[in-house]
């Protein structure tokens, strides 16, 4: 493509477990943005993948009686299958165990070291194996039995070891200047305020290696066989690995770096908004333009937990609700950057009301009337009245322009609210014009009304493609829209439906969902 480049990434998923609803949400959210941008004329690079090193993976592999590599291979394959299950349109899937990533991570380390930002020292502090992070005493909370926990509730233990350090403390003022000059760098605003408050307290130098006496499952530190890289320095580098780093002359690196968006969970915002820009500053490399931290999804008001038994699997969700249906529900229901809630009853209600009874019913009854009353062909419109003109103008002039500001901020719940407002307007238009009555009273007017609604359905289906690509595609197929005329640029009069085009007998695209089917829980 020749459009403006746009590079977007998910966080890479940790292979300590198998995919669940939270992973699915992040992948779908990022995919919707990637699809939106492609339809809007951009040349998109979309990267996802898996984070496979670290103490947690090594320990879990040992508990399962397999090598870390075998364990990582197995779970990485599960995440790759998830992208297929959810119809994720990623251009690349990176694994941090790939040779290309070893080269990129070691190149970044060497560059930081050559620039004087890495030194060897000794670390003493509270460490969370689960989060692969150290925490200060003032950040911890203590249980009655004396066990200490991180701010996210994971157990910490006291660790003393030789370690390489990154001079993070030297970047406190530079990071604050970044946040001030580029408020869009951290999104949403509530997360930005959280990070600014933390950095203003002052940053300490960061331990960026683990001694091989404690951990061997990692990328070796260049020039020192006794150490492996801290998993976050390794993991964050993936965003550049995916576009050809360390070859900065590579065509993809030149075209797509810096990234336009890193889409991550709120629990890893410090790594992405403090450590990552500091590493890049130290290496004299361009910074990503924005980091968007989404919230968590609870199930029936409770945090997902294996012990509670409410961890939902992507496979089970798709099997129960349908692929486009679960994509739609998550994008419509989860507030921008906030925690969301999933329940079977809410999912069924939203999917049936919006998809089955909304766009599905609008398209089905319109195309059925055309098939039965217009010889199975798109009718010709004559003598548009004011109601026709208003509805069509809203599609041609305001549909895409109204979506863009919300889409740019990853506010797809607002994008969908706007589309469904248009569907509601179209329903009102049909009720007002009553084409079933015009069939006998004014057949020519009936044709104009049916053509107008069918043209609106064409425009809405094009607009819905980022969220419901399969269903929207089937609607466009029923209208006989060529695959080359389905971008946002085609929402205009020049590409309007061609009268006389024969259509097949229409079939429902979004069937109703039975309320008595509960989704499966994740295995593993």
Short mmCIF file of C-alpha atoms in Angstrom, two decimals:
data_model
loop_
_atom_site.label_atom_id
_atom_site.label_comp_id
_atom_site.label_asym_id
_atom_site.label_seq_id
_atom_site.Cartn_x
_atom_site.Cartn_y
_atom_site.Cartn_z
CA UNK A 1 0.00 0.00 0.00
CA UNK A 2 1.05 3.59 -0.51
CA UNK A 3 -0.88 5.13 2.39
CA UNK A 4 0.57 6.83 5.44
CA UNK A 5 2.29 4.28 7.72
CA UNK A 6 0.67 3.29 11.02
CA UNK A 7 2.30 0.90 13.48
CA UNK A 8 0.34 -0.63 16.35
CA UNK A 9 1.22 -3.38 18.83
CA UNK A 10 -0.36 -5.37 21.60
CA UNK A 11 1.67 -6.21 24.65
CA UNK A 12 3.30 -9.59 24.12
CA UNK A 13 1.47 -12.22 26.16
CA UNK A 14 3.35 -14.01 28.91
CA UNK A 15 3.44 -17.76 28.24
CA UNK A 16 3.10 -18.72 31.89
CA UNK A 17 -0.52 -19.66 31.14
CA UNK A 18 -3.02 -20.07 28.32
CA UNK A 19 -5.15 -17.32 26.70
CA UNK A 20 -8.19 -15.99 28.51
CA UNK A 21 -10.78 -13.25 28.09
CA UNK A 22 -8.33 -10.49 29.02
CA UNK A 23 -5.90 -11.51 26.30
CA UNK A 24 -8.79 -11.73 23.83
CA UNK A 25 -9.98 -8.21 24.68
CA UNK A 26 -6.55 -6.64 24.12
CA UNK A 27 -6.05 -8.50 20.84
CA UNK A 28 -9.50 -7.53 19.55
CA UNK A 29 -9.17 -3.88 20.62
CA UNK A 30 -5.85 -3.57 18.79
CA UNK A 31 -7.17 -5.47 15.79
CA UNK A 32 -10.16 -3.15 15.49
CA UNK A 33 -7.84 -0.14 15.37
CA UNK A 34 -5.60 -1.82 12.79
CA UNK A 35 -8.58 -2.67 10.59
CA UNK A 36 -10.02 0.82 10.99
CA UNK A 37 -6.77 2.39 9.84
CA UNK A 38 -6.45 0.07 6.85
CA UNK A 39 -10.00 0.91 5.76
CA UNK A 40 -9.14 4.59 6.18
CA UNK A 41 -6.26 4.35 3.71
CA UNK A 42 -3.27 3.75 5.99
CA UNK A 43 -0.45 1.27 5.43
CA UNK A 44 -0.68 -0.65 8.70
CA UNK A 45 1.83 -2.80 10.54
CA UNK A 46 0.21 -4.77 13.39
CA UNK A 47 2.42 -6.78 15.75
CA UNK A 48 1.49 -9.21 18.51
CA UNK A 49 3.33 -12.13 20.07
CA UNK A 50 4.57 -13.85 23.20
CA UNK A 51 6.98 -13.04 26.04
CA UNK A 52 8.77 -16.29 26.87
CA UNK A 53 11.72 -15.74 29.22
CA UNK A 54 11.95 -15.12 32.93
CA UNK A 55 11.89 -16.78 36.32
CA UNK A 56 8.15 -17.38 36.34
CA UNK A 57 8.24 -19.39 33.09
CA UNK A 58 11.26 -21.39 34.25
CA UNK A 59 9.59 -22.21 37.58
CA UNK A 60 6.25 -23.19 36.01
CA UNK A 61 8.02 -25.35 33.41
CA UNK A 62 9.89 -27.13 36.19
CA UNK A 63 6.64 -27.70 38.09
CA UNK A 64 5.19 -29.25 34.91
CA UNK A 65 8.20 -31.51 34.38
CA UNK A 66 9.27 -29.98 31.06
CA UNK A 67 12.05 -27.70 29.86
CA UNK A 68 11.39 -23.95 29.67
CA UNK A 69 11.67 -24.10 25.88
CA UNK A 70 9.16 -26.95 25.58
CA UNK A 71 6.76 -25.16 27.92
CA UNK A 72 7.13 -21.88 25.99
CA UNK A 73 6.61 -23.61 22.65
CA UNK A 74 3.39 -25.20 23.85
CA UNK A 75 1.82 -22.05 25.24
CA UNK A 76 3.07 -19.79 22.44
CA UNK A 77 1.22 -22.08 20.03
CA UNK A 78 -1.94 -21.54 22.09
CA UNK A 79 -1.63 -17.77 21.69
CA UNK A 80 -1.02 -18.12 17.97
CA UNK A 81 -4.20 -20.20 17.72
CA UNK A 82 -6.05 -17.49 19.63
CA UNK A 83 -5.24 -14.93 16.94
CA UNK A 84 -6.76 -17.28 14.38
CA UNK A 85 -9.81 -18.02 16.52
CA UNK A 86 -10.52 -14.31 17.00
CA UNK A 87 -9.80 -13.34 13.36
CA UNK A 88 -6.94 -11.05 14.42
CA UNK A 89 -5.33 -9.37 11.40
CA UNK A 90 -1.77 -9.14 12.77
CA UNK A 91 0.99 -8.86 10.18
CA UNK A 92 3.58 -10.53 12.38
CA UNK A 93 3.74 -12.73 15.49
CA UNK A 94 6.92 -12.33 17.47
CA UNK A 95 8.34 -14.75 19.99
CA UNK A 96 11.09 -13.51 22.28
CA UNK A 97 12.88 -16.84 21.84
CA UNK A 98 13.44 -16.13 18.14
CA UNK A 99 16.98 -15.48 16.93
CA UNK A 100 15.99 -12.10 15.46
CA UNK A 101 14.89 -10.99 18.93
CA UNK A 102 18.08 -12.17 20.63
CA UNK A 103 20.02 -10.00 18.18
CA UNK A 104 17.79 -6.97 18.77
CA UNK A 105 17.87 -7.22 22.57
CA UNK A 106 21.62 -7.69 22.74
CA UNK A 107 22.12 -4.80 20.32
CA UNK A 108 20.05 -2.50 22.52
CA UNK A 109 21.95 -3.62 25.63
CA UNK A 110 25.29 -2.96 23.92
CA UNK A 111 24.14 0.48 22.87
CA UNK A 112 23.03 1.39 26.40
CA UNK A 113 26.34 0.11 27.76
CA UNK A 114 28.42 2.00 25.22
CA UNK A 115 26.53 5.19 26.09
CA UNK A 116 27.47 4.77 29.76
CA UNK A 117 24.03 3.95 31.13
CA UNK A 118 24.77 0.43 32.41
CA UNK A 119 27.01 -0.52 35.37
CA UNK A 120 27.63 -3.64 37.48
CA UNK A 121 26.60 -3.55 41.12
CA UNK A 122 24.74 -5.48 43.82
CA UNK A 123 21.00 -5.51 44.34
CA UNK A 124 19.10 -5.92 47.57
CA UNK A 125 15.34 -5.57 47.49
CA UNK A 126 11.84 -7.01 47.49
CA UNK A 127 11.17 -9.03 44.35
CA UNK A 128 7.95 -10.41 42.84
CA UNK A 129 8.53 -13.51 40.73
CA UNK A 130 5.04 -13.20 39.25
CA UNK A 131 5.55 -9.60 38.11
CA UNK A 132 9.28 -9.96 37.37
CA UNK A 133 9.83 -6.68 39.22
CA UNK A 134 11.42 -5.17 42.33
CA UNK A 135 9.46 -2.93 44.70
CA UNK A 136 10.42 -0.39 47.32
CA UNK A 137 9.55 -0.90 50.98
CA UNK A 138 7.12 2.02 50.82
CA UNK A 139 5.16 0.32 48.00
CA UNK A 140 4.47 -2.91 49.87
CA UNK A 141 1.64 -4.03 52.07
CA UNK A 142 1.98 -6.65 54.79
CA UNK A 143 -0.40 -9.44 55.80
CA UNK A 144 -1.01 -10.49 59.41
CA UNK A 145 1.39 -13.41 59.02
CA UNK A 146 4.18 -11.02 57.97
CA UNK A 147 4.10 -11.91 54.24
CA UNK A 148 4.70 -8.88 52.09
CA UNK A 149 2.85 -8.14 48.84
CA UNK A 150 3.36 -5.84 45.87
CA UNK A 151 0.84 -3.07 45.05
CA UNK A 152 -0.86 -5.58 42.69
CA UNK A 153 -1.20 -8.18 45.43
CA UNK A 154 1.56 -10.63 44.42
CA UNK A 155 3.97 -12.13 46.95
CA UNK A 156 7.44 -10.63 47.19
CA UNK A 157 10.64 -12.05 48.65
CA UNK A 158 13.91 -10.45 49.73
CA UNK A 159 16.64 -10.94 47.12
CA UNK A 160 20.36 -10.09 47.24
CA UNK A 161 22.45 -10.65 44.11
CA UNK A 162 25.03 -9.19 41.77
CA UNK A 163 23.27 -7.31 38.98
CA UNK A 164 23.78 -4.92 36.14
CA UNK A 165 21.92 -1.65 36.57
CA UNK A 166 20.46 0.87 34.18
CA UNK A 167 20.81 4.50 35.27
CA UNK A 168 17.09 5.13 35.40
CA UNK A 169 17.50 7.82 38.05
CA UNK A 170 19.22 10.02 35.45
CA UNK A 171 16.01 10.12 33.40
CA UNK A 172 13.55 11.42 36.00
CA UNK A 173 13.49 14.98 34.67
CA UNK A 174 13.63 13.87 31.04
CA UNK A 175 10.59 11.65 31.51
CA UNK A 176 8.63 14.40 33.24
CA UNK A 177 9.52 16.72 30.37
CA UNK A 178 8.26 14.07 27.93
CA UNK A 179 4.91 13.79 29.72
CA UNK A 180 4.57 17.55 29.79
CA UNK A 181 5.44 18.10 26.13
CA UNK A 182 3.41 15.12 24.89
CA UNK A 183 0.34 14.58 27.07
CA UNK A 184 -0.93 12.10 24.48
CA UNK A 185 2.00 9.78 25.23
CA UNK A 186 0.13 8.11 28.11
CA UNK A 187 -3.55 7.35 27.61
CA UNK A 188 -6.09 7.60 29.11
CA UNK A 189 -5.47 10.70 31.21
CA UNK A 190 -6.07 8.94 34.53
CA UNK A 191 -3.12 6.64 33.82
CA UNK A 192 -0.97 9.61 32.84
CA UNK A 193 -1.62 11.27 36.18
CA UNK A 194 -0.70 8.03 37.97
CA UNK A 195 2.66 7.77 36.19
CA UNK A 196 3.54 11.45 36.64
CA UNK A 197 2.85 11.18 40.37
CA UNK A 198 5.09 8.12 40.63
CA UNK A 199 7.99 9.61 38.65
CA UNK A 200 7.88 12.87 40.62
CA UNK A 201 8.83 10.90 43.73
CA UNK A 202 12.18 10.21 42.06
CA UNK A 203 13.41 7.12 40.25
CA UNK A 204 16.02 4.64 41.40
CA UNK A 205 18.45 2.84 39.13
CA UNK A 206 16.95 -0.33 37.68
CA UNK A 207 18.31 -3.85 38.01
CA UNK A 208 18.44 -5.21 34.43
CA UNK A 209 20.08 -8.62 34.77
CA UNK A 210 19.73 -11.85 36.74
CA UNK A 211 22.71 -13.97 37.76
CA UNK A 212 22.78 -17.43 36.20
CA UNK A 213 23.05 -19.00 39.65
CA UNK A 214 19.39 -18.00 40.03
CA UNK A 215 18.11 -17.85 36.46
CA UNK A 216 19.39 -19.29 33.20
CA UNK A 217 16.24 -19.00 31.07
CA UNK A 218 16.84 -15.68 29.36
CA UNK A 219 18.87 -13.81 26.75
CA UNK A 220 22.59 -13.80 27.67
CA UNK A 221 24.11 -10.45 28.58
CA UNK A 222 26.62 -9.47 25.88
CA UNK A 223 30.14 -10.07 27.16
CA UNK A 224 29.15 -11.68 30.47
CA UNK A 225 28.09 -15.33 30.50
CA UNK A 226 27.21 -15.10 34.21
CA UNK A 227 24.13 -12.97 33.59
CA UNK A 228 20.92 -13.06 31.57
CA UNK A 229 18.86 -9.99 30.73
CA UNK A 230 16.06 -8.75 32.93
CA UNK A 231 12.92 -9.99 31.24
CA UNK A 232 11.42 -6.51 30.73
CA UNK A 233 14.44 -5.12 28.87
CA UNK A 234 14.21 -8.19 26.66
CA UNK A 235 10.41 -8.03 26.27
CA UNK A 236 10.06 -4.34 25.50
CA UNK A 237 12.60 -4.56 22.72
CA UNK A 238 10.17 -6.78 20.77
CA UNK A 239 8.39 -3.71 19.41
CA UNK A 240 11.53 -2.78 17.50
CA UNK A 241 12.47 -6.36 16.64
CA UNK A 242 9.18 -6.59 14.76
CA UNK A 243 10.24 -3.84 12.35
CA UNK A 244 13.79 -4.95 11.70
CA UNK A 245 15.91 -3.61 14.59
CA UNK A 246 18.90 -3.60 15.04
CA UNK A 247 19.14 -2.84 11.32
CA UNK A 248 18.01 0.78 11.50
CA UNK A 249 18.43 1.06 7.74
CA UNK A 250 15.86 -1.69 7.26
CA UNK A 251 12.94 -0.48 5.13
CA UNK A 252 10.35 -1.50 7.73
CA UNK A 253 12.20 0.21 10.58
CA UNK A 254 12.53 3.38 8.54
CA UNK A 255 8.86 3.26 7.61
CA UNK A 256 7.13 2.22 10.83
CA UNK A 257 9.30 3.21 13.80
CA UNK A 258 8.39 4.87 16.08
CA UNK A 259 5.19 2.98 16.86
CA UNK A 260 1.95 4.94 16.83
CA UNK A 261 0.36 2.90 19.63
CA UNK A 262 1.37 0.31 22.18
CA UNK A 263 -1.88 -1.19 23.52
CA UNK A 264 -1.31 -2.76 26.95
CA UNK A 265 -3.01 -3.67 30.23
CA UNK A 266 -2.92 -1.16 33.06
CA UNK A 267 -0.87 -3.53 35.24
CA UNK A 268 2.25 -3.10 33.06
CA UNK A 269 2.04 0.65 32.50
CA UNK A 270 5.18 1.49 34.52
CA UNK A 271 7.33 -0.74 32.30
CA UNK A 272 5.97 0.86 29.13
CA UNK A 273 5.74 4.48 30.22
CA UNK A 274 8.84 4.75 32.43
CA UNK A 275 11.38 2.05 31.60
CA UNK A 276 10.75 1.81 27.85
CA UNK A 277 11.04 5.53 27.00
CA UNK A 278 14.08 5.80 29.29
CA UNK A 279 15.80 2.91 27.48
CA UNK A 280 15.06 4.53 24.12
CA UNK A 281 16.26 7.95 25.29
CA UNK A 282 19.49 6.37 26.47
CA UNK A 283 19.92 4.66 23.11
CA UNK A 284 19.11 7.86 21.18
CA UNK A 285 16.18 6.16 19.46
CA UNK A 286 12.76 7.68 18.68
CA UNK A 287 10.04 7.13 21.30
CA UNK A 288 6.64 5.57 20.58
CA UNK A 289 3.93 8.16 20.05
CA UNK A 290 1.40 6.77 22.51
CA UNK A 291 0.81 4.03 25.07
CA UNK A 292 -2.81 3.12 25.75
CA UNK A 293 -3.45 1.22 28.98
CA UNK A 294 -6.81 -0.53 29.09
CA UNK A 295 -8.53 -1.84 32.19
CA UNK A 296 -9.35 -5.37 33.33
CA UNK A 297 -12.48 -7.40 32.63
CA UNK A 298 -14.28 -8.89 35.60
CA UNK A 299 -16.71 -11.78 35.25
CA UNK A 300 -20.04 -11.14 36.97
CA UNK A 301 -18.34 -8.48 39.05
CA UNK A 302 -15.46 -10.70 40.20
CA UNK A 303 -11.83 -10.74 39.13
CA UNK A 304 -11.02 -13.71 36.88
CA UNK A 305 -9.40 -16.46 38.91
CA UNK A 306 -8.68 -20.15 38.40
CA UNK A 307 -9.61 -20.81 42.02
CA UNK A 308 -13.02 -19.18 41.51
CA UNK A 309 -13.43 -21.04 38.22
CA UNK A 310 -14.51 -18.01 36.17
CA UNK A 311 -11.60 -17.77 33.70
CA UNK A 312 -13.25 -17.58 30.28
CA UNK A 313 -11.46 -18.97 27.22
CA UNK A 314 -11.56 -17.32 23.79
CA UNK A 315 -12.55 -20.66 22.23
CA UNK A 316 -15.48 -21.06 24.60
CA UNK A 317 -16.66 -17.50 24.04
CA UNK A 318 -16.62 -17.84 20.26
CA UNK A 319 -18.36 -21.21 20.42
CA UNK A 320 -21.12 -19.84 22.65
CA UNK A 321 -21.75 -16.40 21.15
CA UNK A 322 -20.15 -16.35 17.71
CA UNK A 323 -16.93 -14.63 16.62
CA UNK A 324 -18.29 -11.28 15.44
CA UNK A 325 -20.75 -11.27 18.30
CA UNK A 326 -18.11 -11.49 21.02
CA UNK A 327 -15.94 -8.94 19.21
CA UNK A 328 -18.91 -6.57 19.11
CA UNK A 329 -19.86 -7.10 22.75
CA UNK A 330 -16.36 -6.39 24.04
CA UNK A 331 -15.93 -3.26 21.94
CA UNK A 332 -19.41 -1.93 22.80
CA UNK A 333 -19.50 -2.75 26.50
CA UNK A 334 -16.03 -2.05 27.90
CA UNK A 335 -15.67 1.65 28.82
CA UNK A 336 -12.70 3.55 27.42
CA UNK A 337 -9.61 2.65 29.45
CA UNK A 338 -11.69 1.44 32.39
CA UNK A 339 -12.43 -1.93 33.93
CA UNK A 340 -15.33 -3.77 32.33
CA UNK A 341 -17.69 -6.49 33.38
CA UNK A 342 -18.74 -9.62 31.54
CA UNK A 343 -21.85 -11.66 32.22
CA UNK A 344 -23.71 -14.15 30.10
CA UNK A 345 -26.99 -12.28 30.54
CA UNK A 346 -25.44 -8.97 29.52
CA UNK A 347 -23.75 -10.51 26.49
CA UNK A 348 -26.94 -12.17 25.25
CA UNK A 349 -28.96 -9.01 25.80
CA UNK A 350 -26.53 -6.74 23.98
CA UNK A 351 -25.88 -9.12 21.07
CA UNK A 352 -29.57 -9.88 20.48
CA UNK A 353 -30.69 -6.26 20.82
CA UNK A 354 -27.98 -4.65 18.68
CA UNK A 355 -26.93 -7.27 16.16
CA UNK A 356 -29.92 -9.57 15.73
CA UNK A 357 -32.70 -7.01 16.24
CA UNK A 358 -30.68 -3.98 15.12
CA UNK A 359 -28.52 -4.09 12.01
CA UNK A 360 -29.48 -7.73 11.30
CA UNK A 361 -33.21 -7.05 11.24
CA UNK A 362 -32.76 -3.77 9.33
CA UNK A 363 -30.81 -5.47 6.56
CA UNK A 364 -32.94 -8.60 6.44
CA UNK A 365 -36.31 -6.91 6.11
CA UNK A 366 -35.01 -4.36 3.59
CA UNK A 367 -33.35 -6.88 1.30
CA UNK A 368 -36.29 -9.27 1.65
CA UNK A 369 -38.69 -6.55 0.46
CA UNK A 370 -36.39 -5.76 -2.46
CA UNK A 371 -36.09 -9.45 -3.38
CA UNK A 372 -39.87 -9.99 -3.23
CA UNK A 373 -41.14 -6.70 -4.67
CA UNK A 374 -38.42 -5.51 -7.05
CA UNK A 375 -37.79 -8.63 -9.11
CA UNK A 376 -34.80 -9.52 -6.99
CA UNK A 377 -32.88 -6.44 -8.13
CA UNK A 378 -31.70 -3.21 -6.52
CA UNK A 379 -34.48 -0.73 -7.43
CA UNK A 380 -33.97 2.66 -9.00
CA UNK A 381 -34.54 5.72 -6.84
CA UNK A 382 -36.49 8.65 -8.27
CA UNK A 383 -37.35 12.04 -6.87
CA UNK A 384 -35.66 11.97 -3.47
CA UNK A 385 -37.64 13.81 -0.82
CA UNK A 386 -36.16 15.61 2.19
CA UNK A 387 -36.14 12.54 4.44
CA UNK A 388 -34.18 10.55 1.84
CA UNK A 389 -31.64 13.32 1.35
CA UNK A 390 -31.07 13.82 5.09
CA UNK A 391 -30.43 10.14 5.70
CA UNK A 392 -28.02 9.76 2.78
CA UNK A 393 -26.18 12.99 3.57
CA UNK A 394 -25.60 11.72 7.09
CA UNK A 395 -23.92 8.63 5.65
CA UNK A 396 -21.80 10.33 3.00
CA UNK A 397 -20.70 13.39 4.94
CA UNK A 398 -20.71 12.49 8.61
CA UNK A 399 -20.43 8.73 9.12
CA UNK A 400 -16.65 8.36 8.75
CA UNK A 401 -15.75 11.87 9.92
CA UNK A 402 -17.82 11.25 13.04
CA UNK A 403 -16.02 7.98 13.76
CA UNK A 404 -12.44 9.18 13.34
CA UNK A 405 -11.96 11.26 16.52
CA UNK A 406 -13.22 8.43 18.71
CA UNK A 407 -11.30 5.75 16.83
CA UNK A 408 -8.06 7.76 17.10
CA UNK A 409 -8.44 7.55 20.90
CA UNK A 410 -9.41 3.84 20.83
CA UNK A 411 -12.92 4.78 22.00
CA UNK A 412 -14.68 2.15 19.93
CA UNK A 413 -17.63 2.00 22.29
CA UNK A 414 -18.35 5.58 21.16
CA UNK A 415 -17.80 4.66 17.50
CA UNK A 416 -20.38 1.90 17.82
CA UNK A 417 -22.82 4.12 19.68
CA UNK A 418 -22.70 6.51 16.72
CA UNK A 419 -23.28 3.72 14.20
CA UNK A 420 -26.25 2.42 16.18
CA UNK A 421 -27.69 5.92 16.40
CA UNK A 422 -27.65 5.86 12.59
CA UNK A 423 -29.36 2.46 12.59
CA UNK A 424 -32.03 3.88 14.88
CA UNK A 425 -32.50 6.84 12.52
CA UNK A 426 -32.89 4.41 9.64
CA UNK A 427 -35.52 2.42 11.55
CA UNK A 428 -37.40 5.65 12.18
CA UNK A 429 -37.15 6.52 8.49
CA UNK A 430 -38.66 3.16 7.55
CA UNK A 431 -41.49 3.52 10.06
CA UNK A 432 -42.21 7.03 8.77
CA UNK A 433 -42.21 6.04 5.08
CA UNK A 434 -43.84 2.61 5.56
CA UNK A 435 -42.69 0.92 2.33
CA UNK A 436 -45.07 -2.00 2.97
CA UNK A 437 -47.94 0.47 2.57
CA UNK A 438 -46.33 2.20 -0.39
CA UNK A 439 -46.29 -1.14 -2.19
CA UNK A 440 -49.94 -0.61 -3.13
CA UNK A 441 -50.29 3.17 -2.70
CA UNK A 442 -47.15 4.39 -4.50
CA UNK A 443 -44.85 1.64 -5.88
CA UNK A 444 -42.34 4.13 -7.31
CA UNK A 445 -41.96 5.81 -3.94
CA UNK A 446 -41.52 2.38 -2.36
CA UNK A 447 -38.57 1.74 -4.67
CA UNK A 448 -36.93 5.00 -3.66
CA UNK A 449 -37.37 4.22 0.03
CA UNK A 450 -36.01 0.69 -0.32
CA UNK A 451 -33.06 1.91 -2.38
CA UNK A 452 -32.28 4.57 0.23
CA UNK A 453 -32.32 2.05 3.09
CA UNK A 454 -30.24 -0.47 1.14
CA UNK A 455 -27.66 2.24 0.40
CA UNK A 456 -27.56 3.14 4.09
CA UNK A 457 -27.02 -0.54 4.92
CA UNK A 458 -24.10 -0.56 2.47
CA UNK A 459 -22.49 2.40 4.21
CA UNK A 460 -23.10 1.01 7.70
CA UNK A 461 -21.72 -2.39 6.74
CA UNK A 462 -18.51 -0.78 5.48
CA UNK A 463 -18.25 1.16 8.75
CA UNK A 464 -18.82 -1.98 10.84
CA UNK A 465 -16.03 -3.99 9.23
CA UNK A 466 -13.35 -3.25 11.87
CA UNK A 467 -15.51 -4.73 14.64
CA UNK A 468 -17.59 -7.38 12.83
CA UNK A 469 -15.53 -8.20 9.73
CA UNK A 470 -17.28 -11.47 8.87
CA UNK A 471 -20.87 -10.28 9.37
CA UNK A 472 -20.27 -6.94 7.67
CA UNK A 473 -18.60 -8.77 4.82
CA UNK A 474 -21.64 -11.03 4.37
CA UNK A 475 -23.94 -7.99 4.27
CA UNK A 476 -21.77 -6.45 1.56
CA UNK A 477 -21.75 -9.77 -0.29
CA UNK A 478 -25.55 -9.79 -0.27
CA UNK A 479 -25.52 -6.30 -1.76
CA UNK A 480 -23.02 -7.51 -4.40
CA UNK A 481 -20.38 -4.96 -3.40
CA UNK A 482 -16.99 -5.80 -4.98
CA UNK A 483 -14.12 -6.49 -2.59
CA UNK A 484 -12.32 -3.50 -4.11
CA UNK A 485 -15.09 -1.09 -3.04
CA UNK A 486 -15.25 -1.67 0.72
CA UNK A 487 -12.91 1.00 2.14
CA UNK A 488 -14.14 4.11 3.93
CA UNK A 489 -13.37 6.13 0.81
CA UNK A 490 -16.20 4.25 -0.90
CA UNK A 491 -18.82 5.68 1.44
CA UNK A 492 -19.82 8.30 -1.09
CA UNK A 493 -22.37 8.80 -3.91
CA UNK A 494 -19.86 7.76 -6.58
CA UNK A 495 -19.91 4.19 -5.25
CA UNK A 496 -23.61 4.02 -4.41
CA UNK A 497 -25.59 0.88 -5.17
CA UNK A 498 -26.18 0.31 -8.87
CA UNK A 499 -29.89 -0.02 -9.75
CA UNK A 500 -30.66 -3.24 -11.56
CA UNK A 501 -28.02 -5.28 -9.69
CA UNK A 502 -29.47 -8.74 -9.04
CA UNK A 503 -29.32 -10.00 -5.44
CA UNK A 504 -29.81 -13.47 -4.04
CA UNK A 505 -32.48 -14.35 -1.54
CA UNK A 506 -31.19 -12.69 1.67
CA UNK A 507 -30.17 -14.71 4.70
CA UNK A 508 -29.88 -13.52 8.29
CA UNK A 509 -26.36 -12.50 9.24
CA UNK A 510 -26.68 -12.13 13.02
CA UNK A 511 -28.97 -14.83 14.47
CA UNK A 512 -30.41 -14.53 17.95
CA UNK A 513 -28.55 -16.29 20.76
CA UNK A 514 -30.24 -18.69 23.15
CA UNK A 515 -30.03 -17.48 26.74
CA UNK A 516 -29.43 -20.88 28.33
CA UNK A 517 -25.92 -21.50 26.95
CA UNK A 518 -23.12 -20.59 29.34
CA UNK A 519 -19.59 -20.10 27.98
CA UNK A 520 -16.85 -22.58 28.76
CA UNK A 521 -14.06 -21.84 31.22
CA UNK A 522 -10.44 -21.89 30.20
CA UNK A 523 -8.45 -25.06 30.62
CA UNK A 524 -5.03 -25.07 32.23
#
